Coordinates of C-alpha atoms and ligand atoms in Angstrom, one line a residue:
Chain Y
M1022 CA -49.8 48.3 -87.0
A1023 CA -51.8 46.8 -84.5
K1024 CA -49.6 46.6 -82.4
L1025 CA -48.8 50.3 -82.0
D1026 CA -52.4 51.1 -81.7
Y1027 CA -53.0 49.0 -78.4
F1028 CA -50.1 50.9 -77.1
F1029 CA -51.6 54.0 -78.1
R1030 CA -54.6 53.1 -76.7
E1031 CA -53.5 51.2 -74.1
T1032 CA -51.5 54.5 -72.4
T1033 CA -54.0 57.3 -73.4
S1034 CA -56.9 55.6 -71.9
G1035 CA -54.7 54.7 -68.3
L1036 CA -54.0 59.0 -68.6
R1037 CA -57.4 60.1 -68.8
R1038 CA -58.3 57.1 -66.1
N1039 CA -55.3 58.5 -63.9
G1040 CA -56.0 62.5 -64.8
L1041 CA -59.1 62.2 -63.4
V1042 CA -58.7 60.5 -60.0
A1043 CA -55.2 62.8 -60.3
F1044 CA -57.6 66.0 -60.6
A1045 CA -60.2 64.5 -58.1
A1046 CA -57.0 64.1 -56.1
I1047 CA -56.1 67.6 -56.1
S1048 CA -59.7 69.3 -55.5
T1049 CA -59.9 67.3 -52.8
T1050 CA -56.6 68.5 -51.1
F1051 CA -57.6 71.7 -52.2
I1052 CA -60.6 72.1 -50.3
A1053 CA -59.7 70.2 -47.4
L1054 CA -56.8 72.8 -46.5
L1055 CA -58.4 75.5 -47.8
L1056 CA -61.4 74.8 -45.0
F1057 CA -58.2 73.8 -42.5
G1058 CA -57.1 77.4 -43.8
L1059 CA -60.2 78.7 -42.5
A1060 CA -60.0 77.0 -39.1
L1061 CA -56.6 78.2 -38.2
L1062 CA -57.6 81.6 -39.5
I1063 CA -61.1 82.0 -37.8
S1064 CA -59.2 80.7 -35.1
R1065 CA -56.3 83.8 -35.1
Q1066 CA -59.0 86.3 -35.6
V1067 CA -60.3 85.3 -32.2
N1068 CA -57.3 85.1 -30.6
I1069 CA -56.6 88.7 -31.2
M1070 CA -59.9 89.7 -30.6
I1071 CA -60.2 88.0 -27.4
D1072 CA -56.0 89.5 -27.0
R1073 CA -57.5 92.9 -27.8
T1074 CA -60.4 92.9 -25.5
T1075 CA -59.4 91.0 -22.3
G1076 CA -57.4 93.9 -21.1
N1077 CA -59.7 96.2 -21.5
V1078 CA -62.9 94.0 -20.0
E1079 CA -64.6 96.4 -17.7
V1080 CA -67.6 96.1 -15.4
A1081 CA -69.3 99.5 -17.0
I1082 CA -71.4 100.4 -14.3
Y1083 CA -74.7 103.4 -16.1
L1084 CA -75.3 105.7 -13.0
S1085 CA -79.0 107.5 -12.7
D1086 CA -79.2 110.9 -14.1
P1087 CA -79.1 113.7 -12.6
V1088 CA -75.5 111.8 -11.4
N1089 CA -75.6 112.6 -7.7
D1090 CA -71.8 113.7 -6.3
Q1091 CA -72.2 111.8 -2.7
N1092 CA -73.7 108.3 -4.6
V1093 CA -70.7 108.6 -7.0
A1094 CA -68.2 108.8 -3.9
S1095 CA -69.2 105.9 -1.6
L1096 CA -70.6 103.4 -4.9
R1097 CA -66.6 104.3 -5.4
E1098 CA -65.7 103.6 -2.1
T1099 CA -67.6 99.9 -1.6
L1100 CA -65.9 98.5 -4.6
M1101 CA -62.3 99.4 -3.8
A1102 CA -62.9 97.7 -0.7
L1103 CA -63.4 94.6 -2.4
P1104 CA -59.8 92.7 -2.8
I1105 CA -60.8 91.8 -7.0
V1106 CA -61.6 95.0 -7.3
A1107 CA -58.5 96.7 -9.6
T1108 CA -59.9 100.2 -11.0
V1109 CA -62.3 102.7 -11.2
D1110 CA -63.3 105.3 -12.9
Y1111 CA -65.5 107.5 -13.9
E1112 CA -66.4 108.7 -17.1
N1113 CA -69.1 111.9 -17.5
K1114 CA -71.0 112.8 -20.5
Q1115 CA -69.1 114.1 -22.6
E1116 CA -66.3 111.4 -22.7
A1117 CA -69.0 109.0 -22.8
Y1118 CA -70.0 110.7 -26.0
E1119 CA -65.6 110.6 -27.6
R1120 CA -65.5 107.4 -26.6
F1121 CA -69.0 107.0 -28.7
Q1122 CA -67.5 108.5 -31.3
D1123 CA -65.1 106.7 -31.7
L1124 CA -66.2 103.8 -32.0
F1125 CA -68.4 104.8 -34.4
A1126 CA -66.5 107.0 -36.6
N1127 CA -67.1 105.6 -39.4
S1128 CA -70.8 106.0 -39.4
R1129 CA -71.4 109.5 -39.1
E1130 CA -75.1 109.9 -39.0
L1131 CA -75.2 107.5 -36.3
V1132 CA -72.9 110.0 -34.4
D1133 CA -75.1 113.0 -35.1
N1134 CA -78.1 112.1 -34.4
V1135 CA -77.2 111.1 -31.2
D1136 CA -77.7 114.1 -28.4
P1137 CA -74.1 113.9 -25.7
E1138 CA -77.0 114.6 -22.7
A1139 CA -78.5 111.5 -23.8
L1140 CA -75.7 109.5 -22.8
P1141 CA -74.9 108.1 -20.0
A1142 CA -72.0 108.6 -16.8
S1143 CA -70.7 105.7 -15.9
L1144 CA -68.0 103.6 -13.9
R1145 CA -65.5 102.2 -15.7
V1146 CA -64.7 98.9 -13.1
K1147 CA -61.7 96.9 -14.2
L1148 CA -61.0 94.0 -12.2
S1149 CA -58.1 91.7 -11.7
E1150 CA -59.8 88.4 -12.3
P1151 CA -62.7 89.5 -14.5
E1152 CA -64.5 85.6 -14.0
R1153 CA -65.4 86.7 -9.7
F1154 CA -67.8 89.4 -11.9
Q1155 CA -70.6 88.1 -9.7
E1156 CA -69.0 89.7 -5.5
V1157 CA -70.2 93.4 -7.7
A1158 CA -72.9 92.2 -8.7
A1159 CA -74.0 90.7 -4.5
V1160 CA -72.2 93.5 -3.3
L1161 CA -74.0 96.6 -5.3
G1162 CA -77.5 94.2 -4.5
C1163 CA -78.0 93.4 -8.4
E1164 CA -80.1 91.0 -10.3
P1165 CA -79.7 90.1 -13.7
G1166 CA -82.6 92.3 -15.4
R1167 CA -83.5 94.1 -18.6
G1168 CA -80.5 95.3 -20.3
G1169 CA -77.8 94.1 -18.2
Y1170 CA -78.2 93.7 -14.3
V1171 CA -80.8 95.8 -12.4
C1172 CA -79.5 96.8 -9.0
A1173 CA -80.9 98.1 -5.8
A1174 CA -77.5 100.7 -4.9
P1175 CA -79.4 104.2 -5.0
G1176 CA -77.7 106.0 -8.1
V1177 CA -77.5 103.0 -10.4
E1178 CA -79.3 102.2 -13.4
T1179 CA -77.4 99.2 -15.0
L1180 CA -74.8 97.0 -14.6
V1181 CA -73.6 96.0 -17.5
D1182 CA -70.4 93.2 -17.5
Q1183 CA -68.8 93.1 -21.1
R1184 CA -67.2 89.3 -20.6
E1185 CA -70.1 88.1 -20.2
F1186 CA -71.1 89.6 -24.1
L1187 CA -67.7 88.5 -25.0
D1188 CA -67.7 84.8 -23.2
R1189 CA -71.0 84.6 -25.5
L1190 CA -69.6 85.6 -28.2
F1191 CA -66.5 83.2 -28.6
A1192 CA -68.7 80.4 -27.7
V1193 CA -70.3 80.9 -30.8
T1194 CA -66.9 81.3 -32.6
R1195 CA -65.9 78.4 -31.0
V1196 CA -68.1 76.4 -31.9
F1197 CA -68.4 77.2 -35.8
R1198 CA -64.7 76.6 -35.6
V1199 CA -64.6 72.9 -34.4
G1200 CA -67.4 72.7 -37.3
V1201 CA -64.9 73.9 -40.1
L1202 CA -61.7 72.4 -38.4
L1203 CA -63.8 68.7 -38.6
V1204 CA -65.2 68.7 -41.6
A1205 CA -61.3 70.1 -42.7
I1206 CA -60.6 67.1 -41.3
V1207 CA -62.9 64.7 -42.8
M1208 CA -62.0 66.7 -46.7
L1209 CA -57.9 65.9 -45.5
V1210 CA -58.9 62.1 -45.5
S1211 CA -61.0 61.2 -48.5
A1212 CA -58.0 63.9 -50.2
A1213 CA -55.4 61.3 -48.6
V1214 CA -57.8 58.6 -50.1
L1215 CA -57.9 59.8 -53.7
I1216 CA -54.2 60.3 -53.4
A1217 CA -53.2 56.8 -52.3
N1218 CA -56.0 55.8 -55.1
T1219 CA -53.8 57.7 -57.6
V1220 CA -50.1 55.9 -56.9
R1221 CA -51.8 52.8 -56.8
M1222 CA -53.5 53.4 -59.8
G1223 CA -50.0 54.5 -61.4
L1224 CA -48.6 51.3 -60.3
F1225 CA -50.7 49.4 -61.7
A1226 CA -50.5 51.0 -65.0
R1227 CA -46.9 50.5 -64.9
R1228 CA -46.3 47.3 -64.0
K1229 CA -44.8 45.6 -66.6
E1230 CA -41.6 48.2 -65.9
I1231 CA -42.0 47.9 -62.2
G1232 CA -41.8 43.8 -63.0
I1233 CA -38.6 44.8 -65.3
M1234 CA -37.3 47.2 -62.6
K1235 CA -37.4 44.8 -60.4
L1236 CA -35.4 41.7 -62.5
V1237 CA -32.4 44.3 -62.8
G1238 CA -32.2 44.6 -58.9
A1239 CA -33.7 47.8 -58.2
T1240 CA -35.2 48.2 -54.7
N1241 CA -38.3 49.0 -53.6
W1242 CA -37.5 52.0 -52.9
R1243 CA -36.2 53.3 -55.9
I1244 CA -39.4 52.0 -57.5
R1245 CA -42.1 53.9 -55.1
I1246 CA -39.6 57.0 -55.2
P1247 CA -41.1 58.6 -58.0
F1248 CA -45.0 57.2 -57.5
L1249 CA -44.1 59.4 -54.3
I1250 CA -43.0 62.2 -55.6
E1251 CA -46.1 62.3 -57.9
G1252 CA -48.4 62.2 -55.0
L1253 CA -46.3 64.6 -53.2
F1254 CA -46.9 67.2 -56.7
E1255 CA -50.7 66.5 -56.6
S1256 CA -50.9 67.5 -52.5
L1257 CA -48.7 70.5 -53.2
I1258 CA -50.6 71.7 -56.0
G1259 CA -53.6 71.5 -53.9
A1260 CA -52.0 73.0 -50.9
V1261 CA -51.0 76.4 -53.4
A1262 CA -54.4 76.8 -54.7
A1263 CA -56.0 77.0 -51.1
I1264 CA -53.4 79.4 -50.5
L1265 CA -53.6 81.9 -53.3
V1266 CA -57.8 81.7 -52.4
L1267 CA -57.6 81.9 -48.7
F1268 CA -55.4 85.5 -49.3
A1269 CA -58.1 86.4 -52.0
L1270 CA -60.7 85.9 -49.3
K1271 CA -58.6 87.7 -46.7
V1272 CA -58.2 90.4 -49.1
A1273 CA -62.0 90.1 -50.6
F1274 CA -63.6 90.0 -46.9
I1275 CA -61.3 90.9 -44.3
N1276 CA -60.4 94.0 -46.0
P1277 CA -63.5 96.1 -46.5
L1278 CA -64.1 94.9 -42.6
N1279 CA -61.0 97.0 -41.5
D1280 CA -62.2 99.9 -43.6
S1281 CA -65.4 99.8 -42.0
V1282 CA -65.9 98.2 -38.9
Q1283 CA -62.2 99.8 -37.4
F1284 CA -62.8 98.1 -33.7
V1285 CA -62.7 95.1 -34.1
P1286 CA -59.0 94.5 -35.0
W1287 CA -58.6 92.1 -37.7
I1288 CA -56.6 89.9 -39.2
V1289 CA -53.8 91.2 -41.5
N1290 CA -51.7 89.5 -43.9
R1291 CA -48.9 88.4 -42.1
D1292 CA -51.4 86.4 -39.9
V1293 CA -52.7 84.7 -43.2
L1294 CA -48.5 84.3 -44.2
A1295 CA -48.3 82.7 -40.6
I1296 CA -50.4 79.4 -41.3
V1297 CA -48.9 78.6 -44.8
P1298 CA -46.3 76.6 -43.9
W1299 CA -49.5 74.6 -41.4
L1300 CA -51.1 73.6 -44.8
L1301 CA -48.1 73.2 -46.6
F1302 CA -46.9 70.4 -43.8
A1303 CA -50.4 69.0 -43.8
G1304 CA -50.8 68.4 -48.2
V1305 CA -47.2 66.5 -48.0
L1306 CA -48.0 64.2 -44.6
V1307 CA -51.5 63.5 -46.6
A1308 CA -49.6 62.8 -48.8
I1309 CA -46.7 60.6 -48.0
V1310 CA -49.3 58.7 -45.5
A1311 CA -51.4 58.2 -48.7
G1312 CA -48.5 56.8 -50.7
L1313 CA -47.4 54.5 -48.2
V1314 CA -51.2 53.5 -47.9
G1315 CA -51.3 53.5 -51.5
M1316 CA -48.6 51.4 -52.0
R1317 CA -48.6 48.8 -49.5
R1318 CA -48.4 44.9 -50.2
F1319 CA -48.2 46.2 -54.1
L1320 CA -44.2 45.8 -54.1
D1321 CA -43.9 42.9 -52.5
V1322 CA -41.4 40.4 -53.7
Chain Q
M270 CA -22.5 28.4 -58.2
I271 CA -26.3 27.0 -58.4
S272 CA -28.0 24.1 -56.5
L273 CA -31.2 22.4 -56.5
Q274 CA -31.7 19.7 -54.0
R275 CA -34.9 18.1 -53.5
V276 CA -36.7 21.0 -54.8
T277 CA -40.6 20.8 -55.3
K278 CA -42.8 23.8 -56.5
V279 CA -47.1 23.1 -56.3
Y280 CA -48.5 25.9 -58.3
R281 CA -52.1 27.3 -55.6
N282 CA -53.7 25.8 -58.4
G283 CA -52.6 22.6 -57.5
T284 CA -50.7 22.0 -60.8
T285 CA -46.8 20.4 -59.8
A286 CA -44.3 22.5 -62.2
L287 CA -41.7 20.7 -60.4
D288 CA -41.3 17.5 -58.7
D289 CA -38.3 16.8 -56.2
V290 CA -35.1 18.1 -58.4
S291 CA -32.0 18.3 -57.6
M292 CA -29.5 19.5 -60.0
E293 CA -26.0 21.0 -59.6
V294 CA -23.7 23.7 -62.1
E295 CA -20.8 24.2 -62.2
K296 CA -19.3 28.3 -62.0
G297 CA -18.6 28.5 -65.7
E298 CA -20.9 25.9 -67.0
F299 CA -23.2 26.3 -70.0
V300 CA -26.3 24.6 -69.3
F301 CA -29.6 23.2 -71.8
I302 CA -32.7 23.1 -69.7
V303 CA -34.9 21.4 -72.4
G304 CA -38.5 19.8 -72.5
A305 CA -41.4 20.1 -73.6
S306 CA -43.8 23.3 -73.1
G307 CA -45.4 22.7 -70.1
S308 CA -42.4 21.1 -68.5
G309 CA -41.7 23.4 -65.7
K310 CA -38.5 25.3 -67.7
S311 CA -39.5 28.6 -66.8
T312 CA -40.9 27.5 -63.4
M313 CA -36.9 26.6 -62.3
I314 CA -35.8 30.2 -63.6
R315 CA -38.9 32.1 -61.9
L316 CA -37.2 30.1 -58.7
L317 CA -34.0 30.4 -58.8
L318 CA -34.8 34.2 -59.3
K319 CA -36.9 34.2 -56.3
E320 CA -40.0 35.9 -58.4
D321 CA -41.5 32.4 -56.5
E322 CA -41.0 30.3 -53.4
A323 CA -39.5 27.0 -54.1
T324 CA -42.8 24.5 -52.1
K325 CA -40.0 22.1 -51.0
G326 CA -35.8 22.1 -51.6
D327 CA -33.7 24.3 -50.7
I328 CA -31.9 26.3 -53.5
Y329 CA -28.8 28.5 -53.6
V330 CA -27.6 30.9 -56.2
A331 CA -24.0 32.1 -55.5
G332 CA -23.5 31.1 -52.6
K333 CA -26.7 32.3 -51.5
N334 CA -29.9 30.0 -50.0
V335 CA -32.2 32.2 -51.7
A336 CA -35.8 30.5 -49.4
K337 CA -34.1 32.4 -46.7
L338 CA -33.9 35.3 -48.2
T339 CA -35.1 38.7 -47.0
A340 CA -37.4 40.5 -49.0
W341 CA -35.2 43.3 -48.9
K342 CA -32.2 41.6 -49.9
V343 CA -33.5 40.0 -52.8
P344 CA -32.4 42.7 -54.8
H345 CA -28.8 42.5 -54.8
L346 CA -29.6 38.4 -55.3
R347 CA -30.6 39.5 -58.5
R348 CA -27.9 41.9 -58.9
N349 CA -25.7 38.9 -59.1
I350 CA -27.7 37.1 -61.8
G351 CA -28.7 38.6 -65.5
T352 CA -31.4 38.1 -67.1
V353 CA -32.5 37.4 -71.1
F354 CA -36.2 36.4 -72.1
Q355 CA -38.3 35.6 -74.8
D356 CA -39.6 39.2 -74.6
F357 CA -36.9 41.0 -74.6
K358 CA -38.3 43.4 -71.3
L359 CA -37.2 46.2 -71.9
L360 CA -38.6 49.4 -70.9
Q361 CA -40.1 51.5 -74.0
D362 CA -40.1 54.9 -73.1
K363 CA -36.5 54.7 -72.3
T364 CA -33.5 54.6 -75.5
V365 CA -31.6 51.9 -75.8
F366 CA -28.3 53.4 -74.2
E367 CA -30.7 54.3 -71.2
N368 CA -32.0 50.7 -70.7
V369 CA -28.2 49.2 -70.4
A370 CA -27.7 52.3 -68.7
F371 CA -30.9 51.2 -65.7
A372 CA -28.7 48.4 -64.9
L373 CA -25.9 50.3 -63.5
E374 CA -28.5 53.1 -62.2
V375 CA -29.8 50.4 -59.9
I376 CA -26.8 49.5 -58.6
G377 CA -25.2 52.8 -58.0
K378 CA -22.8 53.1 -60.0
T379 CA -21.6 56.4 -60.9
K380 CA -22.0 58.2 -64.7
N381 CA -18.7 58.5 -65.5
V382 CA -18.7 54.2 -64.9
I383 CA -21.9 53.7 -67.0
D384 CA -20.4 56.5 -69.6
Q385 CA -17.7 54.7 -70.4
R386 CA -19.2 50.8 -69.4
V387 CA -22.8 51.2 -71.9
P388 CA -21.1 52.2 -75.1
E389 CA -18.5 49.2 -74.2
I390 CA -21.2 46.4 -74.0
L391 CA -23.0 47.9 -76.3
D392 CA -20.2 47.8 -79.6
L393 CA -19.7 44.1 -78.4
V394 CA -23.0 43.2 -79.4
G395 CA -22.8 45.3 -82.5
L396 CA -25.3 48.0 -81.1
G397 CA -22.5 50.3 -81.1
D398 CA -24.5 52.7 -83.4
K399 CA -27.8 52.4 -82.0
L400 CA -27.7 54.5 -78.9
N401 CA -30.1 56.7 -78.8
N402 CA -32.9 54.4 -80.8
Y403 CA -35.9 52.9 -78.9
P404 CA -36.7 49.2 -78.4
D405 CA -39.8 49.9 -80.8
E406 CA -37.4 51.3 -83.6
L407 CA -35.1 47.8 -83.3
S408 CA -35.9 44.4 -84.9
G409 CA -36.7 41.5 -82.7
G410 CA -33.2 40.4 -82.5
E411 CA -31.3 44.0 -81.8
Q412 CA -33.4 44.0 -79.2
Q413 CA -32.8 41.0 -78.1
R414 CA -29.3 41.8 -78.3
V415 CA -30.1 45.5 -75.8
S416 CA -31.4 42.4 -73.5
L417 CA -28.2 40.8 -73.4
A418 CA -26.1 43.9 -72.9
R419 CA -28.2 44.6 -70.2
A420 CA -27.9 41.4 -68.4
C421 CA -23.9 41.3 -68.8
V422 CA -23.4 44.8 -68.7
N423 CA -22.9 44.4 -64.5
R424 CA -20.8 41.3 -65.0
P425 CA -23.1 38.7 -63.2
L426 CA -22.4 35.3 -61.9
V427 CA -25.2 33.3 -63.4
L428 CA -26.5 34.6 -66.5
L429 CA -30.5 32.8 -66.7
A430 CA -31.9 33.0 -70.4
D431 CA -35.8 31.7 -70.2
E432 CA -36.8 31.3 -74.2
P433 CA -33.9 34.0 -75.3
T434 CA -34.3 32.6 -79.0
G435 CA -37.9 31.9 -79.2
N436 CA -39.3 35.2 -80.7
L437 CA -36.3 34.4 -83.5
D438 CA -35.8 34.0 -86.6
P439 CA -32.9 30.8 -87.2
S440 CA -30.3 33.0 -88.2
T441 CA -30.3 35.9 -85.8
S442 CA -30.7 33.2 -82.9
V443 CA -27.3 32.3 -84.6
D444 CA -25.8 35.7 -84.0
I445 CA -27.4 35.2 -80.2
M446 CA -25.9 32.4 -79.4
R447 CA -23.2 33.5 -80.6
L448 CA -23.5 36.1 -77.8
L449 CA -23.9 33.8 -75.2
D450 CA -21.1 31.8 -75.4
K451 CA -18.7 34.8 -75.7
V452 CA -20.5 35.8 -72.1
N453 CA -20.1 32.2 -70.8
R454 CA -16.3 32.2 -72.1
I455 CA -15.1 34.6 -69.5
G456 CA -16.1 32.8 -67.4
T457 CA -20.2 33.3 -66.9
T458 CA -22.3 30.7 -65.6
I459 CA -25.0 30.0 -68.0
V460 CA -28.3 27.9 -67.6
M461 CA -31.1 28.7 -70.7
A462 CA -33.9 27.1 -70.8
T463 CA -34.5 26.6 -74.5
H464 CA -37.1 23.9 -76.9
D465 CA -34.7 25.4 -79.5
Q466 CA -33.2 21.7 -80.8
A467 CA -31.5 23.0 -83.8
I468 CA -29.0 25.3 -81.4
V469 CA -29.0 22.7 -78.5
D470 CA -27.7 20.4 -81.2
A471 CA -25.4 22.6 -82.6
M472 CA -24.3 23.6 -79.2
R473 CA -23.2 20.9 -77.6
R474 CA -24.0 21.4 -74.0
R475 CA -24.6 19.9 -71.2
V476 CA -28.4 19.6 -71.6
I477 CA -30.4 18.7 -68.3
E478 CA -34.1 17.5 -69.8
L479 CA -37.3 17.9 -67.6
E480 CA -40.6 16.1 -68.3
K481 CA -43.5 17.0 -65.7
G482 CA -41.7 18.7 -63.8
K483 CA -39.3 15.7 -63.1
V484 CA -35.5 15.5 -64.6
V485 CA -35.6 12.5 -67.0
R486 CA -32.0 13.2 -68.7
D487 CA -28.5 15.4 -67.5
Q488 CA -25.9 14.5 -70.2
A489 CA -22.9 16.7 -70.7
R490 CA -22.6 17.4 -74.2
G491 CA -25.6 15.9 -74.4
V492 CA -28.5 17.1 -77.7
Y493 CA -32.1 17.6 -77.9
S494 CA -33.3 14.4 -77.7
Ligands
LIG1263 N1 -48.1 31.1 -62.3 C1 -48.7 29.4 -62.4 N2 -50.4 29.4 -61.7 C2 -50.2 27.8 -62.0 N3 -49.8 27.2 -62.6 C3 -48.9 27.3 -63.4 C4 -48.1 28.8 -63.0 N4 -47.3 29.0 -64.1 C5 -47.2 27.1 -64.5 N5 -47.7 26.1 -64.2 C6 -47.9 25.3 -64.5 O1 -46.9 24.9 -64.4 C7 -46.6 23.9 -65.5 C8 -45.0 24.6 -65.7 O2 -45.0 26.0 -66.7 P1 -43.9 26.4 -66.9 O3 -42.5 26.8 -65.7 O4 -43.8 27.2 -67.0 O5 -42.9 25.5 -68.4 P2 -41.9 26.0 -69.6 O6 -41.3 26.8 -69.4 O7 -41.3 24.4 -69.8 O8 -43.2 25.6 -70.6 C9 -47.5 24.6 -66.2 O9 -48.0 22.8 -66.3 C10 -48.1 25.3 -66.2 O10 -49.7 26.0 -66.4
LIG1264 MG1 -41.7 28.6 -70.5

């Protein structure tokens, strides 16, 4: 009777102890892979924004009212003379208003409150090498000032380099992305340490059985593999939970944006699906490395 | 089959468990290692299994130099050696059948072979009707017979037994000794460490006596003292 009681206590206390660490390992893997997935998705979001916009990036030269056709013609000539300028298009007030309506299609009050006449006409300049924007500013005698650049050339109100604005936006998201990635790596390492610990504790709890297995000539690998699988199992549970939460986050936060902020391209379900293999791979890698570290030396004959 | 040449074992804490021991055991022999508690019997068994390393000297088992064996080859040495211990060393979460089958699984035998050989050997030790019982449902004698079946199912060249009757009453011990004798008669070399005087005296086999780690007697058809 005392012997049975002892076995019962040894088994349950071992399970509880190991269960707690297993739970810790699962939740750390979950958080690590969630952050890793977030970093990947942010990076994807930034990339599709860059893709969409770089094709359309323009220098906008806003013209002062009233528009003088002669000024426009001479500006066009000056610009076309520059080798970096690809195209110059004139956008009148009506077209500017239409574009504005498109952009803010979901904010009717805003559109209704804007007088078509209030929007300036502009020249939209596409550059073959957007990074050499300064040459455009120089030829028009522009200096950085309020609302973009203030220019000396007649008939020009302001000049805006859209790329500059986008660059600033992307720099911010890049820093953010690197930060999330760093936290994800720290969490992945912690997850590995915890998994290594569950493996080690599992081996310790079953050291008697392991001794018997070795006695009948079981190789170390035959003994190791079940413990590796246990670690793999923990890590995959964490990975699957992270994937589900990422989908839930996408539905909860991106889908509403999709309706309200249509002028920005947002990630779609397929983008989330595309990172699933990476998360699973990271989970498997962490579990295997952790398992091998956890059982190092433990099984030496 | 087994050869110890000037083997010394000093434990890390300084205890000298074996002191310059030399002995030869031929194929098919049955040898008792006797001696008081602490005389070094278990240490000798452990060295033969490479559960521990000799401090000095050479050990050969089944033609292999145990000291030179690399770690990854040790399992292969052990597959040629059956073992029986005082505490049976059965896996508590496996049935009788599974415990014996395990010894065949680790050497990669197919399910067919396992399904044929395991009931056969369990019949031989008289447990043909307890295949599906768990170790804690068996008496000590029955557990030791399972352990013996597991040791023999793989038809090892050598069987090492460390106090196999230490936890058993005298009549059960006699049953186990009958089985060991049977195993020896089919050609298995047996080395058995014991301090069970009645058994040694009844069997009349070769006796090697240890005292404080030294061989003090080696006698064919001997008695305990
Ligand atoms: N792991 C160990 N570490 C240190 N000393 C040990 C160890 N195992 C056994 N000994 C000592 O070695 C001697 C021989 O022990 P052992 O081989 O178990 O003897 P026996 O089996 O004949 O009773 C004893 O003095 C014992 O205390
Ligand atoms: Mg002993």
